[in-house]
Coordinates of C-alpha atoms in Angstrom, one line a residue:
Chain A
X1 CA 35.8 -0.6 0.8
X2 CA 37.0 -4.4 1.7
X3 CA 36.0 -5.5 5.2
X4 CA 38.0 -9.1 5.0
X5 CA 38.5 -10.7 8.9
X6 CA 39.5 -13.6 11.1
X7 CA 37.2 -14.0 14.0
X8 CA 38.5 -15.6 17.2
X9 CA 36.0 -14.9 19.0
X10 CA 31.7 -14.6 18.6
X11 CA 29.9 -11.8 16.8
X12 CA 27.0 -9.6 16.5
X13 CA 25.7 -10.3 12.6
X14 CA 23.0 -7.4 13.2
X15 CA 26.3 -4.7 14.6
X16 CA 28.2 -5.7 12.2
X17 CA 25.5 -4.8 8.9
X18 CA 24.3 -1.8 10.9
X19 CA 27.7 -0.7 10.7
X20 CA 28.7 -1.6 6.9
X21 CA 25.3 0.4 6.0
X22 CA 27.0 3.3 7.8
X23 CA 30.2 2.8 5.9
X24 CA 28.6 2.9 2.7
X25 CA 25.8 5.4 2.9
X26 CA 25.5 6.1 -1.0
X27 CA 24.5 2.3 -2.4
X28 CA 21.1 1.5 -3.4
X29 CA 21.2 -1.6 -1.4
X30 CA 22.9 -4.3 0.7
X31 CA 22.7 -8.3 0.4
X32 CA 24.0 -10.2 2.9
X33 CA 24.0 -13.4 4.2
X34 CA 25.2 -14.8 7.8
X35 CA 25.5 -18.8 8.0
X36 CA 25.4 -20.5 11.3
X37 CA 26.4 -23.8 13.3
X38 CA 23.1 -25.6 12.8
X39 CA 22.0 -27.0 15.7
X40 CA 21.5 -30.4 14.6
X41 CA 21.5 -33.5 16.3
X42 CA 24.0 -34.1 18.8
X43 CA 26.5 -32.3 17.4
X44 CA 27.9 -30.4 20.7
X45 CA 30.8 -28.3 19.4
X46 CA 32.3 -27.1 15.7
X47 CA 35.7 -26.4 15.2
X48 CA 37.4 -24.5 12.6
X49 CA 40.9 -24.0 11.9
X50 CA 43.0 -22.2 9.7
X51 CA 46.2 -21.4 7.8
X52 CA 47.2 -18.1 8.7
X53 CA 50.2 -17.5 5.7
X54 CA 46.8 -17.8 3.0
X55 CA 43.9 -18.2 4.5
X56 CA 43.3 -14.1 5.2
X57 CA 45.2 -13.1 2.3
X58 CA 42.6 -15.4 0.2
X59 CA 39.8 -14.3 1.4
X60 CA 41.0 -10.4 0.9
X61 CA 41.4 -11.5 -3.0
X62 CA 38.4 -13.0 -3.2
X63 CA 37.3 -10.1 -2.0
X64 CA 38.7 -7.5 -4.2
X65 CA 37.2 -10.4 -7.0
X66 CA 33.5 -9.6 -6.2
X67 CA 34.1 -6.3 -6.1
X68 CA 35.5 -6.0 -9.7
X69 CA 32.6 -8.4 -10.8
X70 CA 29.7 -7.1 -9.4
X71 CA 30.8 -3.5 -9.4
X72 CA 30.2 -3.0 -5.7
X73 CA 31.2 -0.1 -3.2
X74 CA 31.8 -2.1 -0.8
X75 CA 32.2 -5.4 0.4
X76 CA 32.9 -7.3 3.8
X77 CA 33.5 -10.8 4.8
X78 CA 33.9 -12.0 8.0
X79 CA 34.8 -15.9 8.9
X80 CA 35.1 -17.2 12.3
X81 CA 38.0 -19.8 13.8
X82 CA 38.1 -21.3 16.8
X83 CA 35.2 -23.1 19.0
X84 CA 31.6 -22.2 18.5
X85 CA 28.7 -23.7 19.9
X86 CA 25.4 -24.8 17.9
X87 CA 23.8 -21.1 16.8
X88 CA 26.7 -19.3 16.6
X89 CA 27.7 -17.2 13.8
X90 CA 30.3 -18.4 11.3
X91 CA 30.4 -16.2 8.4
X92 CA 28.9 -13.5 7.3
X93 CA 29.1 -11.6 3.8
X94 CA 27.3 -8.6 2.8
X95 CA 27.5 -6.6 -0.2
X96 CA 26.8 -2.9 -0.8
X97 CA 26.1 -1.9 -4.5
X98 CA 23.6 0.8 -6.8
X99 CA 21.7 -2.3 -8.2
X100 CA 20.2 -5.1 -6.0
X101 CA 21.1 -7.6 -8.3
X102 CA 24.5 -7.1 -8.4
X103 CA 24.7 -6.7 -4.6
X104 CA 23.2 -10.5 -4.4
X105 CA 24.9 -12.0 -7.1
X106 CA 28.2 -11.0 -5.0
X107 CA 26.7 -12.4 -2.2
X108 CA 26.3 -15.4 -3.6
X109 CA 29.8 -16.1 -5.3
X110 CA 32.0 -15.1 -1.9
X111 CA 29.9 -17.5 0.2
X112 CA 30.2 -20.3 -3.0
X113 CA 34.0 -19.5 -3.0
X114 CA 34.0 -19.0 1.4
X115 CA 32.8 -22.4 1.6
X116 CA 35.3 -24.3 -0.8
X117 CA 37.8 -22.4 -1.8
X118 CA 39.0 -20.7 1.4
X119 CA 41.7 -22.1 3.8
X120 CA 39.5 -23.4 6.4
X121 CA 39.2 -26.7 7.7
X122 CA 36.1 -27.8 10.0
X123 CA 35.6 -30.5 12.3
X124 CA 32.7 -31.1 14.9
X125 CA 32.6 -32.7 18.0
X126 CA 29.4 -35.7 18.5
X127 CA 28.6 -37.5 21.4
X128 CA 31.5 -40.1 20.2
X129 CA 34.1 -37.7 20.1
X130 CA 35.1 -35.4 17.0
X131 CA 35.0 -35.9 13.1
X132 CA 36.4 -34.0 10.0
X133 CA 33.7 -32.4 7.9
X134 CA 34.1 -33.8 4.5
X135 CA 33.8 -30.9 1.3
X136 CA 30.2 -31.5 0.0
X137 CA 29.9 -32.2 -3.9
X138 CA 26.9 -29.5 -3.9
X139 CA 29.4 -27.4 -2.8
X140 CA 32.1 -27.6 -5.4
X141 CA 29.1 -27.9 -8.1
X142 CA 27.6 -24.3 -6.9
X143 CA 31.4 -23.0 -7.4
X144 CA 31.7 -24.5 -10.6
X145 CA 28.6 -21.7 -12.0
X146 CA 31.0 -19.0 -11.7
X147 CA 33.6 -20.3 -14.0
Chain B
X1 CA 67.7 -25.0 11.6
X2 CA 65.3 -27.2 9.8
X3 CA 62.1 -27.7 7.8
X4 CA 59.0 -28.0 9.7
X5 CA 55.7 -29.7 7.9
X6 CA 52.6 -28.7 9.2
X7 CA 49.6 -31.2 8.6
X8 CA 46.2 -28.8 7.9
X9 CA 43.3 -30.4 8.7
X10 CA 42.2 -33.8 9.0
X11 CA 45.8 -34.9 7.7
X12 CA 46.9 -33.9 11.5
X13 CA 45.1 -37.4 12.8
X14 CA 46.8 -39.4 9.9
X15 CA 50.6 -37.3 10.7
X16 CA 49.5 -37.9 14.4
X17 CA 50.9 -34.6 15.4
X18 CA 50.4 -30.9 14.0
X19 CA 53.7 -30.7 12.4
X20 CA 56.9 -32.2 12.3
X21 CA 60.7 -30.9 11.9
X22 CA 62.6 -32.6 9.3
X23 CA 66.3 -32.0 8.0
X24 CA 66.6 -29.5 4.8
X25 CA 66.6 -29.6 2.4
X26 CA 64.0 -31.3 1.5
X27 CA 62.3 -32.1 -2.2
X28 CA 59.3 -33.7 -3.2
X29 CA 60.4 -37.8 -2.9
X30 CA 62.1 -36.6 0.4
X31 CA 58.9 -34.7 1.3
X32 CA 57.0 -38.2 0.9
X33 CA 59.5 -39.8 2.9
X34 CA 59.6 -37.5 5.7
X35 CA 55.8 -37.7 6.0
X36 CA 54.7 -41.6 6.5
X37 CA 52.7 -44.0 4.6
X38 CA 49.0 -42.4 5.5
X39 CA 50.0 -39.2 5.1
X40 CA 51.8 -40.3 1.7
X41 CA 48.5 -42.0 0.4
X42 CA 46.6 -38.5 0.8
X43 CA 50.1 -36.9 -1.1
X44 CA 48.9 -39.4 -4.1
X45 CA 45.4 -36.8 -4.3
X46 CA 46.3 -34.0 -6.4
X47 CA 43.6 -32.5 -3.8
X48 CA 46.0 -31.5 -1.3
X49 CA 47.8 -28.5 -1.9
X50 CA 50.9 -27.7 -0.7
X51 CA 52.5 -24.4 0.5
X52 CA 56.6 -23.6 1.3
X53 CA 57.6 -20.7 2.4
X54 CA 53.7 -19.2 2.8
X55 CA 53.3 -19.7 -0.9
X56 CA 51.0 -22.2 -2.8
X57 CA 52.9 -24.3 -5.3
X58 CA 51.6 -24.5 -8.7
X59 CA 53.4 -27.6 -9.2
X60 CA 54.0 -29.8 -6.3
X61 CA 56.6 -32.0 -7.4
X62 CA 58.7 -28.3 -7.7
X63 CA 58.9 -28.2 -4.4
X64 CA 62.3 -26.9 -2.9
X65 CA 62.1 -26.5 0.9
X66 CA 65.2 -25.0 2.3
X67 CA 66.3 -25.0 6.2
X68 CA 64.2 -22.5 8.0
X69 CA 60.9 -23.0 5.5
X70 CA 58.0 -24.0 6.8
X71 CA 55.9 -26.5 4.4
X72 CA 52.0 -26.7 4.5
X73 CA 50.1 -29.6 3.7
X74 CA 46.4 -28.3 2.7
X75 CA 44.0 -31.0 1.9
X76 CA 40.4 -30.2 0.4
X77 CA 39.0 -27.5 2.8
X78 CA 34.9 -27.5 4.2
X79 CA 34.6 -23.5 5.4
X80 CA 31.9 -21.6 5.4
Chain C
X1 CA 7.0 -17.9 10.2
X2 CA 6.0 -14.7 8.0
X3 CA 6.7 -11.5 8.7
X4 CA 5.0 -9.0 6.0
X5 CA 4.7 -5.0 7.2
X6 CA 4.0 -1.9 5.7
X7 CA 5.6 0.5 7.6
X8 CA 4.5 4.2 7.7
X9 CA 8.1 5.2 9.8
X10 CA 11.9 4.5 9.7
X11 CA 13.0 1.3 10.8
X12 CA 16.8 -0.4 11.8
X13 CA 17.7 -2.8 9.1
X14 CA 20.2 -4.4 11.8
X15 CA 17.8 -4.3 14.4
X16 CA 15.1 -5.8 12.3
X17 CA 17.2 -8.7 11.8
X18 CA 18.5 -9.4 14.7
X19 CA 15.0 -9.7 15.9
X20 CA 14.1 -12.2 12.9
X21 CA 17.5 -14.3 13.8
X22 CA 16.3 -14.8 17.2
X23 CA 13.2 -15.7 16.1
X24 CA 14.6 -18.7 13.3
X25 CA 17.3 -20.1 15.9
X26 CA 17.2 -23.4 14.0
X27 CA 18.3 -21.9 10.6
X28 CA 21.7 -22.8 9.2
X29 CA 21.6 -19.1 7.4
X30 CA 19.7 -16.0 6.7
X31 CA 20.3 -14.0 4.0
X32 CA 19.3 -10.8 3.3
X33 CA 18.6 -7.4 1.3
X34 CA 17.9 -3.9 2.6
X35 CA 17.0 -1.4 -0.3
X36 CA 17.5 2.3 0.5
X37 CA 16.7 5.7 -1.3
X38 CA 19.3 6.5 -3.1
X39 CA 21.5 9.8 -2.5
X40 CA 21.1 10.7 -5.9
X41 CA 21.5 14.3 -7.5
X42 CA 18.8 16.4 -7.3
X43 CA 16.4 14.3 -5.3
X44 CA 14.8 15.6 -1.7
X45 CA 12.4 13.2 -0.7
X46 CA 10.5 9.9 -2.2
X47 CA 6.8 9.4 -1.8
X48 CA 5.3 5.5 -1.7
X49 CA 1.7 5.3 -1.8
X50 CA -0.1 1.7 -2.1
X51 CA -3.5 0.6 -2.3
X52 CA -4.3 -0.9 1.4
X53 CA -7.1 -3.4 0.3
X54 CA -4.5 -5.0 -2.2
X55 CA -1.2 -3.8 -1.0
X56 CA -0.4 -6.3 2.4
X57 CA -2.6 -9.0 1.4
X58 CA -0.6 -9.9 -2.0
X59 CA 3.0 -9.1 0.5
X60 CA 1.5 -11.7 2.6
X61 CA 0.8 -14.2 -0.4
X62 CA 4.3 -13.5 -2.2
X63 CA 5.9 -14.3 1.4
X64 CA 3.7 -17.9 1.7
X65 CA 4.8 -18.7 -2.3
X66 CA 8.3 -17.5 -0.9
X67 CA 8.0 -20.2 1.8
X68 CA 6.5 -23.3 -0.3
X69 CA 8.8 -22.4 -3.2
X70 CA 12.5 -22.0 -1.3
X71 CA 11.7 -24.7 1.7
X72 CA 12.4 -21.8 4.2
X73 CA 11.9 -21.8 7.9
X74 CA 11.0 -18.4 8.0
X75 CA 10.6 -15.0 5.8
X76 CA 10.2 -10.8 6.6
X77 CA 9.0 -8.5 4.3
X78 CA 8.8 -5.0 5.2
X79 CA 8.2 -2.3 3.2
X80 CA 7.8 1.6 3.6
X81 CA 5.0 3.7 2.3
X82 CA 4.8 7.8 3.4
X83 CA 7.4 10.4 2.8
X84 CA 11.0 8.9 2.7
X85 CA 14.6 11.2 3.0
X86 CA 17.4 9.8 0.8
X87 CA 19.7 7.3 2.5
X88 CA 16.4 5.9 4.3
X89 CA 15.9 1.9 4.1
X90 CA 12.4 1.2 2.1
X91 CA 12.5 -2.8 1.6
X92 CA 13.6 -5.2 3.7
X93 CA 13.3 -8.7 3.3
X94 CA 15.2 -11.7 5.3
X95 CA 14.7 -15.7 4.7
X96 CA 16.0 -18.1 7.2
X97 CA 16.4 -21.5 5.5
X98 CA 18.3 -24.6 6.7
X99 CA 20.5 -24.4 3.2
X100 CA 22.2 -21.4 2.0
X101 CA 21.5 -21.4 -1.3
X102 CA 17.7 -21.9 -0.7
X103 CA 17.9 -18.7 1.3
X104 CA 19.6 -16.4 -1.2
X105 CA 17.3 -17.2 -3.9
X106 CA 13.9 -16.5 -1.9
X107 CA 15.5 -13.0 -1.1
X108 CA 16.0 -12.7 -5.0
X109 CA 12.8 -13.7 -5.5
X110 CA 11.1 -11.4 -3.1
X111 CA 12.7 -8.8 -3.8
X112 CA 11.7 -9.2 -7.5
X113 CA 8.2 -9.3 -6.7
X114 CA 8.5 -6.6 -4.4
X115 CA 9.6 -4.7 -7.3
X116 CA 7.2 -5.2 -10.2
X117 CA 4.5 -7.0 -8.7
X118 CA 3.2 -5.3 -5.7
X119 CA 1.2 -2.9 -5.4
X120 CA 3.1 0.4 -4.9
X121 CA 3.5 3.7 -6.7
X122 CA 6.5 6.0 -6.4
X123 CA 7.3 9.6 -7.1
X124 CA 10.3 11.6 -5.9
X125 CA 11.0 15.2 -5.0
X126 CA 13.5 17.0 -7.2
X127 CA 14.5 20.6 -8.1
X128 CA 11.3 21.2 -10.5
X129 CA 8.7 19.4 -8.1
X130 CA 7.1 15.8 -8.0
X131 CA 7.7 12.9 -10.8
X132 CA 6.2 9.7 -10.9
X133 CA 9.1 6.4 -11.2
X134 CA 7.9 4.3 -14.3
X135 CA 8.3 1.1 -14.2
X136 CA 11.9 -0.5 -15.3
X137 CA 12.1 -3.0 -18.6
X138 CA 14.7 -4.2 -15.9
X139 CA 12.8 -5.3 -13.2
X140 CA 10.0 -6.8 -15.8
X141 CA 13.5 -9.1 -17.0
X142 CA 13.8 -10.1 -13.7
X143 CA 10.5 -11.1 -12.3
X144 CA 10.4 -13.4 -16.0
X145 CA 13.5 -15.4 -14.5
X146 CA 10.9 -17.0 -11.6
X147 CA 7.6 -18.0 -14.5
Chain D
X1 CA -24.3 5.6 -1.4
X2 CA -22.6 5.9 -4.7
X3 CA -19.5 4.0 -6.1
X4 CA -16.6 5.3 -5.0
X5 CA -13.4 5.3 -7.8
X6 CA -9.9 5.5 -6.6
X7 CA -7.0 6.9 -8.7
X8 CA -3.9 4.9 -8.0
X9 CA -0.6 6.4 -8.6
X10 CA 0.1 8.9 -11.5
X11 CA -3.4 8.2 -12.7
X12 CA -4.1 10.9 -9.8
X13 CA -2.5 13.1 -12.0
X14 CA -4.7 12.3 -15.1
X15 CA -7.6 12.2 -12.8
X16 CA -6.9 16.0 -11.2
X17 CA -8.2 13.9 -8.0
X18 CA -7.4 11.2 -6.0
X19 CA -10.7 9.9 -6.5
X20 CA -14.0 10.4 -7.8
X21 CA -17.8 9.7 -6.4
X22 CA -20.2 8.2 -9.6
X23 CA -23.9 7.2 -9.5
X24 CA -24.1 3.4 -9.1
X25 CA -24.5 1.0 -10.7
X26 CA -21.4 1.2 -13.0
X27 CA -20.3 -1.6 -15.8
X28 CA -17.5 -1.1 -18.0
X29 CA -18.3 1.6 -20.8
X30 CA -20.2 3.4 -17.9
X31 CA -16.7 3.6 -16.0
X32 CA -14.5 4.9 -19.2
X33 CA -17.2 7.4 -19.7
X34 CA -17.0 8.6 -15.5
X35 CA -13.5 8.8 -15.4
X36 CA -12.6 11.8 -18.3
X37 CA -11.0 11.5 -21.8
X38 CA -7.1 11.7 -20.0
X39 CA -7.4 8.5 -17.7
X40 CA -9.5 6.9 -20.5
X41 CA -6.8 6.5 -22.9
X42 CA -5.1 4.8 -20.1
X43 CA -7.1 2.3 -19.6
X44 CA -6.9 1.2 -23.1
X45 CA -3.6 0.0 -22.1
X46 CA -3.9 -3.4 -20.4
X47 CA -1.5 -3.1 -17.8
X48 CA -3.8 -1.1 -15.6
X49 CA -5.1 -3.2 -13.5
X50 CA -9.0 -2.9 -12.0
X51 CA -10.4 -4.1 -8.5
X52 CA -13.5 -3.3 -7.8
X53 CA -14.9 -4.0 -3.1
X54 CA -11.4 -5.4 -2.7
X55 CA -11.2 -7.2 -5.3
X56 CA -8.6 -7.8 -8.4
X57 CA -11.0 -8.2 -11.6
X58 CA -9.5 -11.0 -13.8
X59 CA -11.8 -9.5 -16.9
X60 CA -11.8 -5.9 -16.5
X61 CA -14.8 -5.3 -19.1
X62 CA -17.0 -7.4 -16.6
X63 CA -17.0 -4.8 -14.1
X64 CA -20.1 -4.5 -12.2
X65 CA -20.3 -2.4 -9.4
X66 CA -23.3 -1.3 -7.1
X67 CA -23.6 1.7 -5.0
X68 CA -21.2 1.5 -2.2
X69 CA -18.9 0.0 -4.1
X70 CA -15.0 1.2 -4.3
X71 CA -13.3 0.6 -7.9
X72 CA -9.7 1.2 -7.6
X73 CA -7.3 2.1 -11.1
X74 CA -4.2 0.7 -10.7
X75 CA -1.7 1.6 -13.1
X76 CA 2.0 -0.2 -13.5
X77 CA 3.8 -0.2 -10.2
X78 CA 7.4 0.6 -9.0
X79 CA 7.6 -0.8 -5.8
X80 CA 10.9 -1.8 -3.9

């Protein structure tokens, strides 16, 4: 079962788990991880934008990708667009399998390929007004372990 | 009719607009035309990918935009 | 902040980590892994017995190496001991940490520990009566990753 | 007062009990010989571990309990 979605608006991270356990009563376990604006610093605002011809479709392959590697029962991914303040939820991924390890392994690979391989662009907004979030080198290094 | 270019990203500060309607059709030289010197300079980074017609080209200078397509231009992303 | 619980009654995996969400505001993520009984077969019930002079102290110390090891902001570890149904959540453990990856791999970590260095026995219910769970080569493989 | 010795697990089994009550004070070959020829042969194998008032005994064959005492046999577990 894929549970791939575009956000507009906030969401409960808890909910939304309680509910994927529900949808897949018969795995062993479920990994997930929820990443959120950091409050850091004076950044007031984050804003995300999109490209709605790929950016869904993407992450619905990537998708159906974990769940032919890890041989899961289920997957979701959710990614917010839009406006968020500091603490808000902006993705979450969890991953319902019969062995733990697969379950976080998948985890791990959707949020490496989420974060910069997905059609999402970010920007925040500082006391001096607002600034394009550059793609981290970390970021395209942790992708590179799943070639 | 025409093609519209829609700038993805920080590449909308450097367009200074969203998008922008150009006569079709349009191929890659006319692409770099249509799109101004700072937006041509990012065009130079085989980092930005570009969509027509909602799908990704594998090869950029391929591109064959028709009246009526839309054109993406989608520099590195930062999600997550 | 550690969280370590045995827990002689059901608990909400959601609800549990909400709670720790709340109480790690400043984290950039959480990840997480919720292990359940699994709706195998034959089986009717699973039995977890521990050894209570042993059995929350080492949780507790696994949680602190947890903490030192992964630079995380905060960790849960719950576990269940008693009489569990299939489809009931035994494990539960959430780290908070201000970088993603940092997060995933204390939850790996944990959970490995949880596994086949803490102090818990198991035996499930089936058709023909009670049966002690042996150990897995498996999970011996896996707490090796972390010497 | 005597020294109390748990059986952990599916050495409860061996055992026939969950636990025991010997005459303190107990060492080593005085525990093998309290705890019957089945749960013996398991403690030949290292991996069952020994704590004796709380605590995990880094060298089980200096076990050296007094009346009052709780030893606890802890065989392999299978948590999570």
């Amino acid at each position: 079962m894929i549970d791939a979605r575009l956000l507009e608006k906030g969401f409960s991270a808890g909910q939304a788990l309680a509910h994927f356990a529900r949808a897949n009563p018969d795995s062993g376990g479920i990994a997930s991880f929820v990443g959120k604006v950091r409050p850091d610093g004076d950044v007031k605002a984050l804003h995300l934008t999109h490209y709605p011809p790929l950016t869904l479709p993407g992450m619905e392959e990537l998708a159906r990708k974990a769940m032919e590697r890890f041989a899961l029962e289920g997957i979701l991914a959710w990614h917010r667009i839009g406006f968020l303040r500091p603490g808000a939820p902006i993705v979450l991924v969890a991953a319902a399998a019969r062995h733990r390890r697969d379950s976080l392994a998948a985890v791990d690979f959707t949020m490496d390929h989420l974060k910069s391989a997905a059609w999402f662009w970010k920007r925040e907004k500082r006391d001096d007004g607002w600034h394009w979030i550059a793609p981290r080198g970390q970021d395209h290094a942790d992708l590179a372990r799943w070639d | 009719m025409a093609v519209r270019i829609l700038f993805l990203g920080p590449l909308q500060d450097l367009a200074g607009a969203a998008e922008r309607m150009v006569e079709g059709p349009l191929d890659w030289p006319g692409l770099i035309r249509a799109v101004g010197p700072a937006v041509a300079a990012q065009l130079q980074d085989e980092k930005v990918n570009v969509a027509c017609a909602g799908e990704l080209l594998m090869d950029r200078s391929a591109l064959s935009a028709r009246d009526g397509d839309e054109i993406a231009l989608l520099p590195p992303v930062s999600g997550g």
